[in-house]
Coordinates of C-alpha atoms in Angstrom, one line a residue:
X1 CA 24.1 49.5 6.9
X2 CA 26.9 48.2 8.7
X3 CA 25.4 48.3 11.9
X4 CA 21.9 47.1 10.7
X5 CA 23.8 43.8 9.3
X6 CA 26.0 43.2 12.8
X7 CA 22.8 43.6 15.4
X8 CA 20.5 40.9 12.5
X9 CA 23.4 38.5 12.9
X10 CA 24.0 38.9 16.4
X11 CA 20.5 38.8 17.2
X12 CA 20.5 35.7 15.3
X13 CA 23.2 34.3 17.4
X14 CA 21.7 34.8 20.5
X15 CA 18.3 32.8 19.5
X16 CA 20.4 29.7 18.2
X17 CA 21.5 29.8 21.6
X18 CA 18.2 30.2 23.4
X19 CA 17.2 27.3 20.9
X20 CA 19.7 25.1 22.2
X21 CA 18.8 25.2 25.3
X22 CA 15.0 25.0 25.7
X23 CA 12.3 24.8 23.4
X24 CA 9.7 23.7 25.3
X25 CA 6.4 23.6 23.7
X26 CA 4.3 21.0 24.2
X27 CA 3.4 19.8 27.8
X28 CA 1.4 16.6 25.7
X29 CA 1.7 13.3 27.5
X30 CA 2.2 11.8 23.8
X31 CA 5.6 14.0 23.6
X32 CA 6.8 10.4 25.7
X33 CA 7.2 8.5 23.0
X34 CA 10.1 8.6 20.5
X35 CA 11.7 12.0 19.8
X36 CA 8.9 14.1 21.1
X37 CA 5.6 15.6 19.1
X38 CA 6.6 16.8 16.0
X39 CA 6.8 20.4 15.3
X40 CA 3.5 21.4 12.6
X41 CA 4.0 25.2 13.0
X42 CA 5.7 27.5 10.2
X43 CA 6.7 30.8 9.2
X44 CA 4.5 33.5 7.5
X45 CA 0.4 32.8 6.5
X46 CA 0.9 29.3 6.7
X47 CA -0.2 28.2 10.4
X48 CA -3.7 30.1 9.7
X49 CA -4.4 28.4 6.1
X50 CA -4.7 24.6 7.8
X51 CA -0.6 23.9 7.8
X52 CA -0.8 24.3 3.9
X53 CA 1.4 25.6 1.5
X54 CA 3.4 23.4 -0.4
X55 CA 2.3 25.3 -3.5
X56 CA 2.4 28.6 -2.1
X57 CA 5.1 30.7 -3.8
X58 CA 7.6 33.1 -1.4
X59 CA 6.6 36.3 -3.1
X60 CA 5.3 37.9 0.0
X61 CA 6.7 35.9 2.8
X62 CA 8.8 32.9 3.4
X63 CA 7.4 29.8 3.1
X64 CA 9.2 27.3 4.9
X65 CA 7.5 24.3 3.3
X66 CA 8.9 24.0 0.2
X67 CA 12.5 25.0 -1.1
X68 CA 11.2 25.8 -4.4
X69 CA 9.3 28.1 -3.4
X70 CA 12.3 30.6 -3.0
X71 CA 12.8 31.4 -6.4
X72 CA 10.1 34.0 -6.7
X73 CA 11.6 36.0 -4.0
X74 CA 11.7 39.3 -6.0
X75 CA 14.5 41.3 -6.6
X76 CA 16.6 43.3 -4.1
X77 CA 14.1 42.5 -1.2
X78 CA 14.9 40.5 1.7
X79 CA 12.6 38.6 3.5
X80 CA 12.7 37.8 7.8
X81 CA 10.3 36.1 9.9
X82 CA 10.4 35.7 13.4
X83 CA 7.1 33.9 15.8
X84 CA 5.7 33.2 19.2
X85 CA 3.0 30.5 19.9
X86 CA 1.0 30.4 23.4
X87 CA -0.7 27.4 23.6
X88 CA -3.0 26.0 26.3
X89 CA -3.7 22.4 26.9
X90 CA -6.5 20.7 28.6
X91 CA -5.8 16.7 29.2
X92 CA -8.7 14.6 29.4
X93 CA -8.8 11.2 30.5
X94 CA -11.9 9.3 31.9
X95 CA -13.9 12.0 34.4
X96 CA -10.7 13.7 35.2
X97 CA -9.2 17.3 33.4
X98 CA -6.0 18.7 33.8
X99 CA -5.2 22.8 32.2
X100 CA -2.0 23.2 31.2
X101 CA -0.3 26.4 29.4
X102 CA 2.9 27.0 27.6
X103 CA 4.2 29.7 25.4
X104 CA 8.1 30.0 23.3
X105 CA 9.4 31.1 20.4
X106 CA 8.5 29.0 17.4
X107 CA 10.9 30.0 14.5
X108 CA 13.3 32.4 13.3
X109 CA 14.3 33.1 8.8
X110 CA 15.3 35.1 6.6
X111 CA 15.6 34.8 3.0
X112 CA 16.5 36.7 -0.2
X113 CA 17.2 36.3 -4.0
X114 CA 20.8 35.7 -5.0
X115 CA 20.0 36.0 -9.0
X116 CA 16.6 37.0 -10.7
X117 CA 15.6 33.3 -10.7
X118 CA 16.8 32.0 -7.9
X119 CA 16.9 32.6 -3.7
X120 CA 18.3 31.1 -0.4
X121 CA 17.1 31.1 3.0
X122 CA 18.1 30.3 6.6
X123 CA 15.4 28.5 8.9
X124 CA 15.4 27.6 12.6
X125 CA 12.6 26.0 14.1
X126 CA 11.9 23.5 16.5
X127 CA 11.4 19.9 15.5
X128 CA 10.3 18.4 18.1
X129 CA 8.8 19.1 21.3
X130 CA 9.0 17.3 24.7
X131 CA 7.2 17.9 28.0
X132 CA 5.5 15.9 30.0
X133 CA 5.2 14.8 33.6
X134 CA 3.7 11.4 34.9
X135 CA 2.7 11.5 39.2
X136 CA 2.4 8.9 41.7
X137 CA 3.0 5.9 39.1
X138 CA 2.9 2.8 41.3
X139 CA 5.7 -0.2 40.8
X140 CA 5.6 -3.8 42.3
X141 CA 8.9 -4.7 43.2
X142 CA 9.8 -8.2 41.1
X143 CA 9.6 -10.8 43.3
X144 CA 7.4 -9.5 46.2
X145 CA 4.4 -7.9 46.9
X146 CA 6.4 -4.4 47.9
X147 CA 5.5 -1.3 45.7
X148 CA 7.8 1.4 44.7
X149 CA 6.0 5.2 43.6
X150 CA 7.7 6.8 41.2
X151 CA 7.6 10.3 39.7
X152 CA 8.5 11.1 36.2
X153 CA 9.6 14.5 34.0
X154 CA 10.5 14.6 30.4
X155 CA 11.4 18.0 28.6
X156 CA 13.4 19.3 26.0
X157 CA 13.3 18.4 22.3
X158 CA 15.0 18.6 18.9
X159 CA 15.7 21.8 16.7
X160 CA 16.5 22.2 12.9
X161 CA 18.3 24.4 11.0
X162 CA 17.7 24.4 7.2
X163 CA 19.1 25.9 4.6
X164 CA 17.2 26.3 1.3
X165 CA 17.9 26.9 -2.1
X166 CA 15.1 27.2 -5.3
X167 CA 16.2 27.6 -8.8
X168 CA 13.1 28.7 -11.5
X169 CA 14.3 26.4 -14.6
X170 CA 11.6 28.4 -16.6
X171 CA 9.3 30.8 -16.3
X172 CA 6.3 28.1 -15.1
X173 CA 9.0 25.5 -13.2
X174 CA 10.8 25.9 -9.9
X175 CA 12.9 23.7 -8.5
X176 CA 14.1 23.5 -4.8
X177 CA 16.5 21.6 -2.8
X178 CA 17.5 22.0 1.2
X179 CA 19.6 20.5 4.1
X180 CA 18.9 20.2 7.7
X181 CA 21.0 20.3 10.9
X182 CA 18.7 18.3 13.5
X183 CA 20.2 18.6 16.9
X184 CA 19.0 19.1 20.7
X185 CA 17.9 17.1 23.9
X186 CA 15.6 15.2 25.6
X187 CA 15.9 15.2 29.6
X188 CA 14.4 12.8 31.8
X189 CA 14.5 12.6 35.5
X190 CA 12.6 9.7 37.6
X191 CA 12.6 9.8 41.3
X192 CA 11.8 6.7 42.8
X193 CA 10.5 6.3 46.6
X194 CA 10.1 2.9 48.8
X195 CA 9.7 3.4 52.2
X196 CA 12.7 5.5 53.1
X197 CA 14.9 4.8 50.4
X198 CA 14.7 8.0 47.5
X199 CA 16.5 6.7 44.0
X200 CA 16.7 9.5 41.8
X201 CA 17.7 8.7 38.1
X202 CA 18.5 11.5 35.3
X203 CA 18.9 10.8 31.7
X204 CA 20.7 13.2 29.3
X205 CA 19.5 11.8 25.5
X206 CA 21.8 13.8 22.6
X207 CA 20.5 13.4 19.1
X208 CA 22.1 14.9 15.9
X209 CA 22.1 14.5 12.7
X210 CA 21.3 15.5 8.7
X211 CA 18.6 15.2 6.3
X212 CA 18.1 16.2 2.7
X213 CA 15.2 17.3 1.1
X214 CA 13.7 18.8 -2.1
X215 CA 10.4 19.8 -3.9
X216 CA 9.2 22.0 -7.1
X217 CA 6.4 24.6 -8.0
X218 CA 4.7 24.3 -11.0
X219 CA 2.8 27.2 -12.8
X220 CA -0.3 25.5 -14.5
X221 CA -2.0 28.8 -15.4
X222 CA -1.4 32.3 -14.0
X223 CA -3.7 31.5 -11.2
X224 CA -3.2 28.0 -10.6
X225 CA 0.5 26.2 -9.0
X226 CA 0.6 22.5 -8.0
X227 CA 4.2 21.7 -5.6
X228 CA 5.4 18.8 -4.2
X229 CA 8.1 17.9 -1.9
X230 CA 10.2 14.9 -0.6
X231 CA 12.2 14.7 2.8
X232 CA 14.8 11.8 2.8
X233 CA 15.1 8.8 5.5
X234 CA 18.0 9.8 7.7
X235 CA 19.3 8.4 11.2
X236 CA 20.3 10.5 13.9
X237 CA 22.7 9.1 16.4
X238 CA 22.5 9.0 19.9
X239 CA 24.5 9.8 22.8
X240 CA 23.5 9.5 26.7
X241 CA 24.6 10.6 29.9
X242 CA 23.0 9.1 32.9
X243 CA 23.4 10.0 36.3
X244 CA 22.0 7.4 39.4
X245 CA 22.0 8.5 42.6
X246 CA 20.8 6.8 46.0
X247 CA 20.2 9.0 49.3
X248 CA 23.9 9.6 51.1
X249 CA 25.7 8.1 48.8
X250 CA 27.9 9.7 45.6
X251 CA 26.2 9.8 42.3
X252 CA 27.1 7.1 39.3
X253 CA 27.6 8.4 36.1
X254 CA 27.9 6.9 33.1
X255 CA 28.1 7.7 29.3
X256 CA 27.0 5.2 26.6
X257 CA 25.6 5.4 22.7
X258 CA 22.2 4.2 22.2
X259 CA 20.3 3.3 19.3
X260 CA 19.9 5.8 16.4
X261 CA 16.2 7.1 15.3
X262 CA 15.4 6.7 12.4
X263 CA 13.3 9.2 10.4
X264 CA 10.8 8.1 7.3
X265 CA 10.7 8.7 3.9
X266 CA 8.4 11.9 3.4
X267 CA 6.2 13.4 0.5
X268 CA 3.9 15.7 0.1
X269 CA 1.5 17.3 -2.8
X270 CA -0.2 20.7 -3.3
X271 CA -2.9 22.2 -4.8
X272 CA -3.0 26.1 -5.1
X273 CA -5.3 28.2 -6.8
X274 CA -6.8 32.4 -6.9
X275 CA -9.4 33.3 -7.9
X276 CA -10.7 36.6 -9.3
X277 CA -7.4 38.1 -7.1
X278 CA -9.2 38.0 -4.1
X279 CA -9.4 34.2 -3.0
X280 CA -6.8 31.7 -2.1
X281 CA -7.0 28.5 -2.1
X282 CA -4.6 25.4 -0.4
X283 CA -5.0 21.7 -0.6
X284 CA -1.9 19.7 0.9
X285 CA -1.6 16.0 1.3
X286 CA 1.5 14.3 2.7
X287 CA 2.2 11.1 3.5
X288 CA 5.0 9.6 6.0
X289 CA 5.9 6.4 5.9
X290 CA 7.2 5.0 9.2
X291 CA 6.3 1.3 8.7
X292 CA 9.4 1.1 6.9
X293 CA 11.5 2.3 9.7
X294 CA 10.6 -1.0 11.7
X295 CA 10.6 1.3 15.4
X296 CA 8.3 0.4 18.2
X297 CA 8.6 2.0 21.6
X298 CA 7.7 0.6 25.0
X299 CA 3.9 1.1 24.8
X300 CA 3.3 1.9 20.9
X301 CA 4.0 0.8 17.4
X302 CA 4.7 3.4 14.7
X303 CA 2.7 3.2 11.5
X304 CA 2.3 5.3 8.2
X305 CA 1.0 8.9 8.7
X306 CA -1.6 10.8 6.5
X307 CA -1.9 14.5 6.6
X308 CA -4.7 16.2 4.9
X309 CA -4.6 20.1 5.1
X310 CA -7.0 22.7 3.6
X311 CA -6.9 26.6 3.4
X312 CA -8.4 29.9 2.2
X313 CA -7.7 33.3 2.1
X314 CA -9.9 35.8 1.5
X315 CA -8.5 39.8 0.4
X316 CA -11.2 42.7 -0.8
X317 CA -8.4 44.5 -2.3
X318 CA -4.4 43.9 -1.8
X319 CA -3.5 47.7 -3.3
X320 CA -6.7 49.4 -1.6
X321 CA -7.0 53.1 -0.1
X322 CA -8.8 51.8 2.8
X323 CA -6.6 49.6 5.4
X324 CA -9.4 47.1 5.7
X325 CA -9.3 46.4 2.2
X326 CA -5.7 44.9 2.6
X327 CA -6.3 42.8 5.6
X328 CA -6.3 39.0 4.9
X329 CA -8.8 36.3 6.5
X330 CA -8.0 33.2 6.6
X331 CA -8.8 29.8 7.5
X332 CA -8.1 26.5 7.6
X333 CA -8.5 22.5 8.4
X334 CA -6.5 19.7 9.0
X335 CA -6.4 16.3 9.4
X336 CA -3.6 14.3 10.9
X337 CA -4.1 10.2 11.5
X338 CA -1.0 10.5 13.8
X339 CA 2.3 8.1 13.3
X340 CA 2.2 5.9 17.0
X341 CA -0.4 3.6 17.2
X342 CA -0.8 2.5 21.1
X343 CA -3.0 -0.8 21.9
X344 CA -3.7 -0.8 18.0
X345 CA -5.4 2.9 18.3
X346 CA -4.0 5.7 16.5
X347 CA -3.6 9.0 18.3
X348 CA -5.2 11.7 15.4
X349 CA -5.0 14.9 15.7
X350 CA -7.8 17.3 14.3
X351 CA -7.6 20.9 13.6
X352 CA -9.3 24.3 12.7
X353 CA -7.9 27.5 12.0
X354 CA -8.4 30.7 11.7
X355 CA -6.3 34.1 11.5
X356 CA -5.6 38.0 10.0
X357 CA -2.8 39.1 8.0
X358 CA -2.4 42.7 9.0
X359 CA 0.0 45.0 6.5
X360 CA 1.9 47.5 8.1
X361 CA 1.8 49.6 5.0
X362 CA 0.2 49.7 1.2
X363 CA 3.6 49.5 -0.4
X364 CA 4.9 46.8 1.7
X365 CA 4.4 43.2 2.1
X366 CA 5.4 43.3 5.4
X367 CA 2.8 42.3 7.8
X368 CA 1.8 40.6 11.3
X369 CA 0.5 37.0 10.8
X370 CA -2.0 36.0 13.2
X371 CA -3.6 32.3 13.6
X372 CA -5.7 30.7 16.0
X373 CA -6.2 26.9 16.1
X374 CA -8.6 25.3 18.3
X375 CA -7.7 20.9 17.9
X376 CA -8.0 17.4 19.3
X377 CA -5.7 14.8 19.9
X378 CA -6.2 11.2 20.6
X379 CA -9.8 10.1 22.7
X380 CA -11.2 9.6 25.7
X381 CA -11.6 5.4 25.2
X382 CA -9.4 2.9 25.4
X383 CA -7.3 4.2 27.8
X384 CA -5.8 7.0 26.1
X385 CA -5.7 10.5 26.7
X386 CA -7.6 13.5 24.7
X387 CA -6.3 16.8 24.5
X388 CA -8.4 19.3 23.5
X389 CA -6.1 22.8 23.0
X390 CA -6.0 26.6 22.2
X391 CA -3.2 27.8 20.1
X392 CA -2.4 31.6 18.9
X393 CA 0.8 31.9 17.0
X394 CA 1.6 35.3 16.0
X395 CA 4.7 35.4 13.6
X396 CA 6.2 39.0 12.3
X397 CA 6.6 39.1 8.6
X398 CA 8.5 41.8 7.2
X399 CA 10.1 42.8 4.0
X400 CA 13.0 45.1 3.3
X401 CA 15.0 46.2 0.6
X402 CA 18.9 45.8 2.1
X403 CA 20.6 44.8 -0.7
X404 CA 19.6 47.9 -2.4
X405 CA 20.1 49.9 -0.1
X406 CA 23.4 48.8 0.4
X407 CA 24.5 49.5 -3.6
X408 CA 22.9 53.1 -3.0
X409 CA 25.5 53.6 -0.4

């Protein structure tokens, strides 16, 4: 048991670490703006039922959007979920395509009940995603008709650890609360070439900081749970280190602070219900509220975000002989009017889903989550960019029974 705990903590360890130092994924050309994309995958069922599950209890897997949900973890069983995502990109713009492909990991929990009515869980995920590259831009020098070409790369991103906690106050209320560590990088290097002259300038952008959130689950009827969730404004500071260097001669570098990002105020709603024990049904709808954070970057303005998310999951028979019986279909849709408005257009995102949920075994909730999304982001006209991508996330959910173990021995 020993043993089993040291190589699940050192295993965790080492994929902080791996965290820390790239999560790279997202080769977008919107990651430019602010802090990068922002992260929409999750643990468990969740990235195959359209994003959704605010309402979804953690009875099976974890669910890492909302706190609450942790209270229905049942007894003695611990709960770990680890995913990969392979995504692949093609950028549109005017007559001109451009593949792209990327693949990381995409989360890392584990959770487990501390009394009969309440549980705790661990999250790391990314947060944000950077990567983008911009070729053969074209300068004129201020003050003459001279023009400079420049090359661009932007990678990196933020990461978050949670920690969660959900408390049932009664048998038909949960409530939840959890805090996040946001933390990471976003590198930039420019290299800029006139005539023989090569200028080659690298920035070094260090964000951290914490946020507080919260939500509760609701029991209407047996078969029917509404949730909701809030995620606090918070700033997170800024550090950079830039480095400027000029062809034969020694490197500047300098350290300053620059301005803090601020993150909106966050809610969210959700609508669960089953029917006849063999449908699922999710309906979230969140709202972010950047307006209020008064932040424009150099090309776009950021305005309030809708989310609309739907899901359903469809099982013949959860205790069935038969292994088919147990598999779960799913599906999904969702709808995101994007936060960065650029020349007054929105960059929307548009999604559909689709995935399995295979059990390893009848007496085990443990499983392998599969989902595939096929999407759309921003358009062809006015001068933006449309990216139309494949994306597979496969996350492994499993379910074991350590603590009990642990009293046996």
């Amino acid at each position: 048991m020993k043993n089993k705990t040291l190589c699940f903590f050192l295993c965790l360890i080492s994929t902080v670490e791996a965290y820390t130092q790239s999560n790279n994924l997202s080769s977008s050309p919107y990651s430019l703006y602010g802090l990068g994309l922002k992260n929409e995958l999750s643990t468990g069922a969740s990235n195959a039922l359209g994003k959704t599950g605010i309402a979804h209890k953690s009875n099976e897997f974890i669910n890492n959007l909302n706190p609450a949900s942790l209270s229905s973890i049942p007894s003695n069983r611990f709960l770990f979920d680890v995913g990969v995502n392979f995504q692949k990109e093609t950028l549109q713009e005017n007559s001109n395509e451009e593949p792209r492909f990327n693949a990381n990991f995409s989360n890392m929990a584990f959770a487990f009940p501390i009394t009969k009515k309440s549980g705790f869980g661990i999250t790391l995920i990314p947060f944000t995603n950077v990567g983008y590259d911009i070729l053969g831009l074209e300068t004129e020098i201020e003050g003459s008709n001279d023009i400079f070409t420049s090359t661009i790369f932007g990678s990196g991103g933020l990461n978050e650890i949670k920690a969660s906690y959900g408390y049932a106050l009664t048998d038909k209320l949960s409530l939840g609360l959890n805090a996040s560590n946001l933390f990471g990088k976003i590198d930039e290097n420019e290299t800029d070439i006139f005539e023989n002259t090569i200028l080659n300038i690298t920035e070094e952008n260090f964000y951290n900081g914490f946020r507080i959130g919260g939500g509760f689950q609701y029991s209407v009827k047996d078969n029917i749970t509404v949730g909701g969730i809030i995620n606090l404004p918070t700033y997170l500071k800024g550090d950079q280190t830039k480095t400027t260097s000029l062809l034969y001669y020694e490197p500047i570098i300098t350290e300053e602070d620059i301005d803090s990002f601020k993150l909106p105020l966050e809610l969210g709603v959700g609508f669960q219900t089953i029917i006849n024990k063999k449908l699922l049904l999710n309906l979230d709808l969140k709202r972010n509220f950047w307006d209020s954070t008064n932040q424009e970057d150099n090309i776009g303005t950021y305005v309030d975000q809708s989310i609309i998310g739907f899901g359903a999951e469809y099982t013949h028979n959860k205790n069935g002989h038969k292994y088919w019986q147990r598999i779960r279909f799913r599906s999904g849709f969702n709808f995101d009017n994007g936060n960065l408005a650029i020349n007054d257009n929105r960059v929307n995102n548009t999604a559909f889903t689709i995935g399995l949920g295979l059990p390893f075994k009848k007496s085990s909730s443990s499983m392998i989550n599969i989902g595939y999304t096929y999407g759309q982001k921003g358009q062809i006209t006015n001068g933006l960019i449309q990216e139309n991508y494949h994306q597979i996330s496969v996350n492994l959910s499993l379910e074991g029974i350590w603590f009990l173990k642990r009293y046996l021995d």
